[in-house]
Tab-separated table of C-alpha atoms in Angstrom:
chain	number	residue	atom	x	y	z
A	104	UNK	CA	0.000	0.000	0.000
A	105	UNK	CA	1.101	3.601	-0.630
A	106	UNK	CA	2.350	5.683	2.552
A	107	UNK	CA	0.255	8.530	3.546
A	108	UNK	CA	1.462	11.690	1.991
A	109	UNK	CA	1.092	15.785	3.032
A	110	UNK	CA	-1.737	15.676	0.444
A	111	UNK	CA	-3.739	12.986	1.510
A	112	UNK	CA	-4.209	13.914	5.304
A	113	UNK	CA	-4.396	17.538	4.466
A	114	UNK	CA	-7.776	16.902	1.970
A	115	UNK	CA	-8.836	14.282	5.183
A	116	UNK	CA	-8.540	17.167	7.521
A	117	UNK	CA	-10.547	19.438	5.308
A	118	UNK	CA	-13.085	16.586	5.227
A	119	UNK	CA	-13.432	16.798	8.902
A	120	UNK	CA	-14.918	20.501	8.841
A	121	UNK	CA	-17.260	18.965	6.379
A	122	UNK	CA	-18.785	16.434	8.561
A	123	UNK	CA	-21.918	18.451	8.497
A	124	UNK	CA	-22.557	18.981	5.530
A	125	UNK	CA	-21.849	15.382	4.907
A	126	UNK	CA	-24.615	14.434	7.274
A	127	UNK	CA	-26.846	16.616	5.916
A	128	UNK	CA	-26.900	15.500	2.479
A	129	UNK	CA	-27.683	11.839	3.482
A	130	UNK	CA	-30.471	13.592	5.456
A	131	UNK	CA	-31.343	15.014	2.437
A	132	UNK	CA	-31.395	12.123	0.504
A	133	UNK	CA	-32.970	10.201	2.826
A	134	UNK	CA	-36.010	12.481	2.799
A	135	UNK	CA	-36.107	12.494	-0.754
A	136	UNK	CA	-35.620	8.440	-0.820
A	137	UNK	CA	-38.251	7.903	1.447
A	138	UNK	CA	-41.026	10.976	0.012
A	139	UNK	CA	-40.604	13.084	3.051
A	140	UNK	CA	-39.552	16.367	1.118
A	141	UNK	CA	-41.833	19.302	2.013
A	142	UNK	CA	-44.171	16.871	4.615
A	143	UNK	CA	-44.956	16.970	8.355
A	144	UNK	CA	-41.965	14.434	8.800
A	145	UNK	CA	-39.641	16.583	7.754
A	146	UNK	CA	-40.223	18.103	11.229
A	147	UNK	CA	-40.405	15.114	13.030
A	148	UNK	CA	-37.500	13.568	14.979
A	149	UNK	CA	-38.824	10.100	15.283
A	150	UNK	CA	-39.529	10.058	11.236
A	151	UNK	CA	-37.464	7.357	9.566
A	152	UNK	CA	-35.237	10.301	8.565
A	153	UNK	CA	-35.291	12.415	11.665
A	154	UNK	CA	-33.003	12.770	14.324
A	155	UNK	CA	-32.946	9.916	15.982
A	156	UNK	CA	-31.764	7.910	12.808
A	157	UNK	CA	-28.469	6.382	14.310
A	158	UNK	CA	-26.946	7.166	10.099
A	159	UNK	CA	-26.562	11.232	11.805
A	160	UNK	CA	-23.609	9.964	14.153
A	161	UNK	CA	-22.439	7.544	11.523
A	162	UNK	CA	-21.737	9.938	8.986
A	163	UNK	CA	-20.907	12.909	11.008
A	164	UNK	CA	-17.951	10.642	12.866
A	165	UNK	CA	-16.978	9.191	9.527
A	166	UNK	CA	-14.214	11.534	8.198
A	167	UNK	CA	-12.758	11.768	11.753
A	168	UNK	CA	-12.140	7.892	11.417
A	169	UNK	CA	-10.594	8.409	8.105
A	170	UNK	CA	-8.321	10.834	9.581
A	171	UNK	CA	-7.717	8.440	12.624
A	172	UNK	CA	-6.758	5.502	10.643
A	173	UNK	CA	-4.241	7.613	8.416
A	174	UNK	CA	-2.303	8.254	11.641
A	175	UNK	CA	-2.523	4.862	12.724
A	176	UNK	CA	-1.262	4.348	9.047
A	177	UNK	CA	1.729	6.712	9.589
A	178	UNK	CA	2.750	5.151	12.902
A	179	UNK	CA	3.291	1.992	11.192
A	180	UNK	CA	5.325	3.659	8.306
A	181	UNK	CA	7.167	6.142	10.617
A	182	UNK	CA	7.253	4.581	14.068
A	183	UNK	CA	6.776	8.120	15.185
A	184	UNK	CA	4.808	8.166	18.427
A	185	UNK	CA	3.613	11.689	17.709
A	186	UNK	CA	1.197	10.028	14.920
A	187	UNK	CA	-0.455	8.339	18.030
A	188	UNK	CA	-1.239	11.831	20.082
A	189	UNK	CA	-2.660	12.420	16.737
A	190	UNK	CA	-4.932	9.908	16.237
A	191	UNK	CA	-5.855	10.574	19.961
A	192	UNK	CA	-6.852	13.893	18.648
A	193	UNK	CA	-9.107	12.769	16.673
A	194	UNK	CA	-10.776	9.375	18.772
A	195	UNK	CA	-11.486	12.649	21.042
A	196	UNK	CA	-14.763	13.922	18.460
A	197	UNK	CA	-16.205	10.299	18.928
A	198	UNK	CA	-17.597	10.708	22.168
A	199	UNK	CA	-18.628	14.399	21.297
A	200	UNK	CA	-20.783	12.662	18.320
A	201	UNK	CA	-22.372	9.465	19.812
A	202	UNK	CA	-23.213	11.242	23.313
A	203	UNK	CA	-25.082	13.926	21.451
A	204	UNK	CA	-27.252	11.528	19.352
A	205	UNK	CA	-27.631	9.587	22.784
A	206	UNK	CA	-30.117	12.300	23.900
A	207	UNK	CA	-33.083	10.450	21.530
A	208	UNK	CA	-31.883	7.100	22.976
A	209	UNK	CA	-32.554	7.508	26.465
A	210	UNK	CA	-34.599	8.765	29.409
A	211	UNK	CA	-34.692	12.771	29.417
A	212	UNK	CA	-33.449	11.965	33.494
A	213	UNK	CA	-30.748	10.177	32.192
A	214	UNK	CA	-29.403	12.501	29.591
A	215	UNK	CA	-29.466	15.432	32.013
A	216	UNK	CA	-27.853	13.657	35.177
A	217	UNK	CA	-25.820	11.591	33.335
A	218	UNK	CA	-24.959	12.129	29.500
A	219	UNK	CA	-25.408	15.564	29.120
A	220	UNK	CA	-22.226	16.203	31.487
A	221	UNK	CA	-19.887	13.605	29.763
A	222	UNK	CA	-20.881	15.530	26.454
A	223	UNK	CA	-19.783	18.611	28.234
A	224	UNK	CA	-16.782	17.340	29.208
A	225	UNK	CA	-15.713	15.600	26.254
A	226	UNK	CA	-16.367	18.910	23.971
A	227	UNK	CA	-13.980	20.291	26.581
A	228	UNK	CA	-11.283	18.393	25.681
A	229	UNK	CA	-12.011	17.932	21.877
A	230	UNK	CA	-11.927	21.284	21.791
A	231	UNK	CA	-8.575	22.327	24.096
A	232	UNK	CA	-6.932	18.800	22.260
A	233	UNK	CA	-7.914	20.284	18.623
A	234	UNK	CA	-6.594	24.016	19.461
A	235	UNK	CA	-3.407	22.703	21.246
A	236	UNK	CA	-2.572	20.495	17.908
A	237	UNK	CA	-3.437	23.482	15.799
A	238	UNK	CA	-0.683	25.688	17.439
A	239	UNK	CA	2.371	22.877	18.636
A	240	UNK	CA	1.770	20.885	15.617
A	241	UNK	CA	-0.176	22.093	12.682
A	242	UNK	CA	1.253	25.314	12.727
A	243	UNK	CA	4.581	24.572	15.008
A	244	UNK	CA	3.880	27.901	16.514
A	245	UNK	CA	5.740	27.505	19.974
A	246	UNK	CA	4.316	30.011	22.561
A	247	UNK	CA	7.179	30.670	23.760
A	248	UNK	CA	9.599	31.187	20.812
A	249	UNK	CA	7.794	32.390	18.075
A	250	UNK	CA	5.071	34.192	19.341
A	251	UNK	CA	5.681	36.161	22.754
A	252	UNK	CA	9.129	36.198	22.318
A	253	UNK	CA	9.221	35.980	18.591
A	254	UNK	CA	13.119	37.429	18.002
A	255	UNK	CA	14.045	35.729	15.193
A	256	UNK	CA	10.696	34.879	12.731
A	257	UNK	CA	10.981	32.491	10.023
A	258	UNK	CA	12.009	35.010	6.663
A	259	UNK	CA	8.298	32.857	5.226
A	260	UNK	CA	6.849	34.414	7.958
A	261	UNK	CA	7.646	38.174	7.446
A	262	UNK	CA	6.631	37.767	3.682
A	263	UNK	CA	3.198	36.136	4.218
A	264	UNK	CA	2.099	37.821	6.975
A	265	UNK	CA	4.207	40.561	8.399
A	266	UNK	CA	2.806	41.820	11.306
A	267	UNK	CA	2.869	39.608	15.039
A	268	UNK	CA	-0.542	41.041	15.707
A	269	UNK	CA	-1.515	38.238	12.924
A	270	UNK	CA	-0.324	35.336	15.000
A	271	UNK	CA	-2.135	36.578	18.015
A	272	UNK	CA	-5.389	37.116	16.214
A	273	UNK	CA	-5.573	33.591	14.916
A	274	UNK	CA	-4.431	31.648	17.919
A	275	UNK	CA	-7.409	33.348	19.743
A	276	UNK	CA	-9.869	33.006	17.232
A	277	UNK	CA	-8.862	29.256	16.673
A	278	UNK	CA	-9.756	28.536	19.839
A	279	UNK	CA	-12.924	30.733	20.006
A	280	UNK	CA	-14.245	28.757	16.740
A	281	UNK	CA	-12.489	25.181	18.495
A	282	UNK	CA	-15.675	25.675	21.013
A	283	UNK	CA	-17.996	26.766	18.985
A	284	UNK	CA	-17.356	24.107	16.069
A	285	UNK	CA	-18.520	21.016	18.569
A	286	UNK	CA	-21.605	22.443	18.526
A	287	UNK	CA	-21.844	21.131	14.718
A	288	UNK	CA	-21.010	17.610	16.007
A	289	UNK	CA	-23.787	17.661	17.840
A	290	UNK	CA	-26.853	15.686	16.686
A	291	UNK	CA	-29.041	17.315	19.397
A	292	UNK	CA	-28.289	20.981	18.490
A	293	UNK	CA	-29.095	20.468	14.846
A	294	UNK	CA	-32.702	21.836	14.954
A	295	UNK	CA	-31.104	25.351	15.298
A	296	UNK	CA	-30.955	26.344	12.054
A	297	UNK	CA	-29.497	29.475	12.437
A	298	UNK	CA	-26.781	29.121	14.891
A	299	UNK	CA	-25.721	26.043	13.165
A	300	UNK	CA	-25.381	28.266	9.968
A	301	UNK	CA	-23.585	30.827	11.281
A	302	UNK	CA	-21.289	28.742	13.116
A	303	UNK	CA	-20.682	26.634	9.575
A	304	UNK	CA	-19.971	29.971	8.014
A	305	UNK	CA	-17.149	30.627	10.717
A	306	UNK	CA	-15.903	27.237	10.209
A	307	UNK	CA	-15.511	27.859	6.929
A	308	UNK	CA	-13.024	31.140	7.867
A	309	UNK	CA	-11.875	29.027	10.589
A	310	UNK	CA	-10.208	26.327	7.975
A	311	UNK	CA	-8.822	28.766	5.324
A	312	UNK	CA	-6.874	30.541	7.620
A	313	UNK	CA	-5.691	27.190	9.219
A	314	UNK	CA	-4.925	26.266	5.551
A	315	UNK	CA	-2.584	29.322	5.200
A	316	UNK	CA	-0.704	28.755	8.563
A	317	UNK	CA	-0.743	24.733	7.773
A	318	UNK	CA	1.004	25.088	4.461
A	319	UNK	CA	3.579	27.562	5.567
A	320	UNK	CA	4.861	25.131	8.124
A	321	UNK	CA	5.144	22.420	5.645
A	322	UNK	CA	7.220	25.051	3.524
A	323	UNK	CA	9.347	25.426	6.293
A	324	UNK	CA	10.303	21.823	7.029
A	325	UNK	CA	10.015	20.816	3.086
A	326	UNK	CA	12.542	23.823	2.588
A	327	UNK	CA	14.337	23.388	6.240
A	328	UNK	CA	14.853	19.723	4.840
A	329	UNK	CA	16.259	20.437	1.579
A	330	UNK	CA	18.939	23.020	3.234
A	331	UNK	CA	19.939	20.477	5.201
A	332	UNK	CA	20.733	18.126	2.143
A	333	UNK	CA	22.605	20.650	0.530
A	334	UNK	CA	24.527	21.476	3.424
A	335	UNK	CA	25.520	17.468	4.023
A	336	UNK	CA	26.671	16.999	0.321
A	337	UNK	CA	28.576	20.510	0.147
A	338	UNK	CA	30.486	19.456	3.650
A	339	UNK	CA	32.534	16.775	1.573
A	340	UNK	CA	33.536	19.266	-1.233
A	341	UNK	CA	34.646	21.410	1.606
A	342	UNK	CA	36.886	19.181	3.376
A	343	UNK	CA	38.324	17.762	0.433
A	344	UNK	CA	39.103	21.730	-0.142
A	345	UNK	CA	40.740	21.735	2.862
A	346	UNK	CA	42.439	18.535	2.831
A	347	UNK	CA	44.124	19.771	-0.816
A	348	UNK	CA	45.394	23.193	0.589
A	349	UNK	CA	46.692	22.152	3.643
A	350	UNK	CA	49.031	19.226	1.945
A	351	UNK	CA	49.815	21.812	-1.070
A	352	UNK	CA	51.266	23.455	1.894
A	353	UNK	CA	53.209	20.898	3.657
């Protein structure tokens, strides 16, 4: 099988800020499958394609397993354990997913003493997981080297975006939109149309800007990595150099 390349993960991880949209269009085809367009069951969450329909979590968890199983893929290429904290990253959104849709699945007591607070919790650390990655690993941008500090910027850096105010601006609002995107996952906040749109819309500036800073650290360690090579095949040419003047001496 072929190794997991920058490409592949990077589409995967755009996949996972479309795991709405994903499960809307099998609602959407479900309704239209089963002749519930523009009925009274469109409204109803007990209707074959309501939201109790165990497909919601299915499809909404789906491209965080793809995602999950490319790290798992990676650690057996690589042997890098930092592929594992990964994949943790991602196992983290399961319990955000199937806790929500466990709201039509039990007693109202139950989800409110019980559920509701592990779905709480476990958007916590989605969330605080997701936004840690973003910054340490995504974006390798090291509170306390190149940010507060932030004496010696990458030369990438001051072309693309210039100004430090930039970093600060999208660390915050990363994790402002971290918290707000588990609300998406959510199978039991769905019926509010609204704030699910406008939080989709801020998703959607969420993951360009995540793009920008994503790419640029590949540039760095595609271009950190070629320096490198040059330097390790110029340092033989050098000492021969060296070797040929000093016995031209003697």
């Amino acid at each position: 099988m072929q190794a997991i390349t920058f490409s592949d993960f990077f589409v995967a991880d755009i996949m996972t800020s479309m795991s709405k949209v994903f499960s809307d269009l099998e609602r959407s085809v479900c309704r239209m499958v089963n002749r519930q367009v523009a009925t009274i069951a469109w409204f109803e969450a007990d209707s074959v394609c309501g939201s109790h329909s165990v497909a919601i979590p299915i499809v909404l968890v789906f491209p965080y397993m793809c995602r999950f199983f490319q790290c798992l893929r990676q650690y057996k290429d690589t042997k890098e354990r930092t592929c594992l904290f990964n994949a943790l990253k991602y196992a983290t959104a399961v319990p955000v997913i199937f806790l929500s849709a466990l709201k039509y699945h039990v007693f109202p007591e139950s989800w409110t003493d019980f559920y509701r607070p592990l779905w709480l919790i476990s958007s916590v650390i989605n969330s605080l997981y997701s936004f840690y990655w973003d910054v340490t690993r995504d974006w390798d941008l090291s509170v306390f080297t190149r940010i507060f500090k932030f004496k010696n910027p990458h030369i990438c850096t001051n072309l693309l975006y210039g100004r430090i105010w930039v970093y600060y601006w999208v660390m915050g609002s990363n994790l402002v939109l971290r918290c707000t995107w588990t609300y998406k996952l959510s199978a039991h906040l769905r019926h509010n149309y609204l704030t699910v749109f406008t939080i989709t819309a801020l998703e959607i500036m969420r993951r360009f800007q995540w793009i920008f800073f994503r790419v640029e650290n590949e540039w760095n360690k595609m271009t950190g990595k070629a320096s490198l090579e040059l330097s390790a095949m110029d340092k033989p040419i050098e000492e021969e150099r060296l070797l040929g003047s000093a016995s031209h001496n003697v």
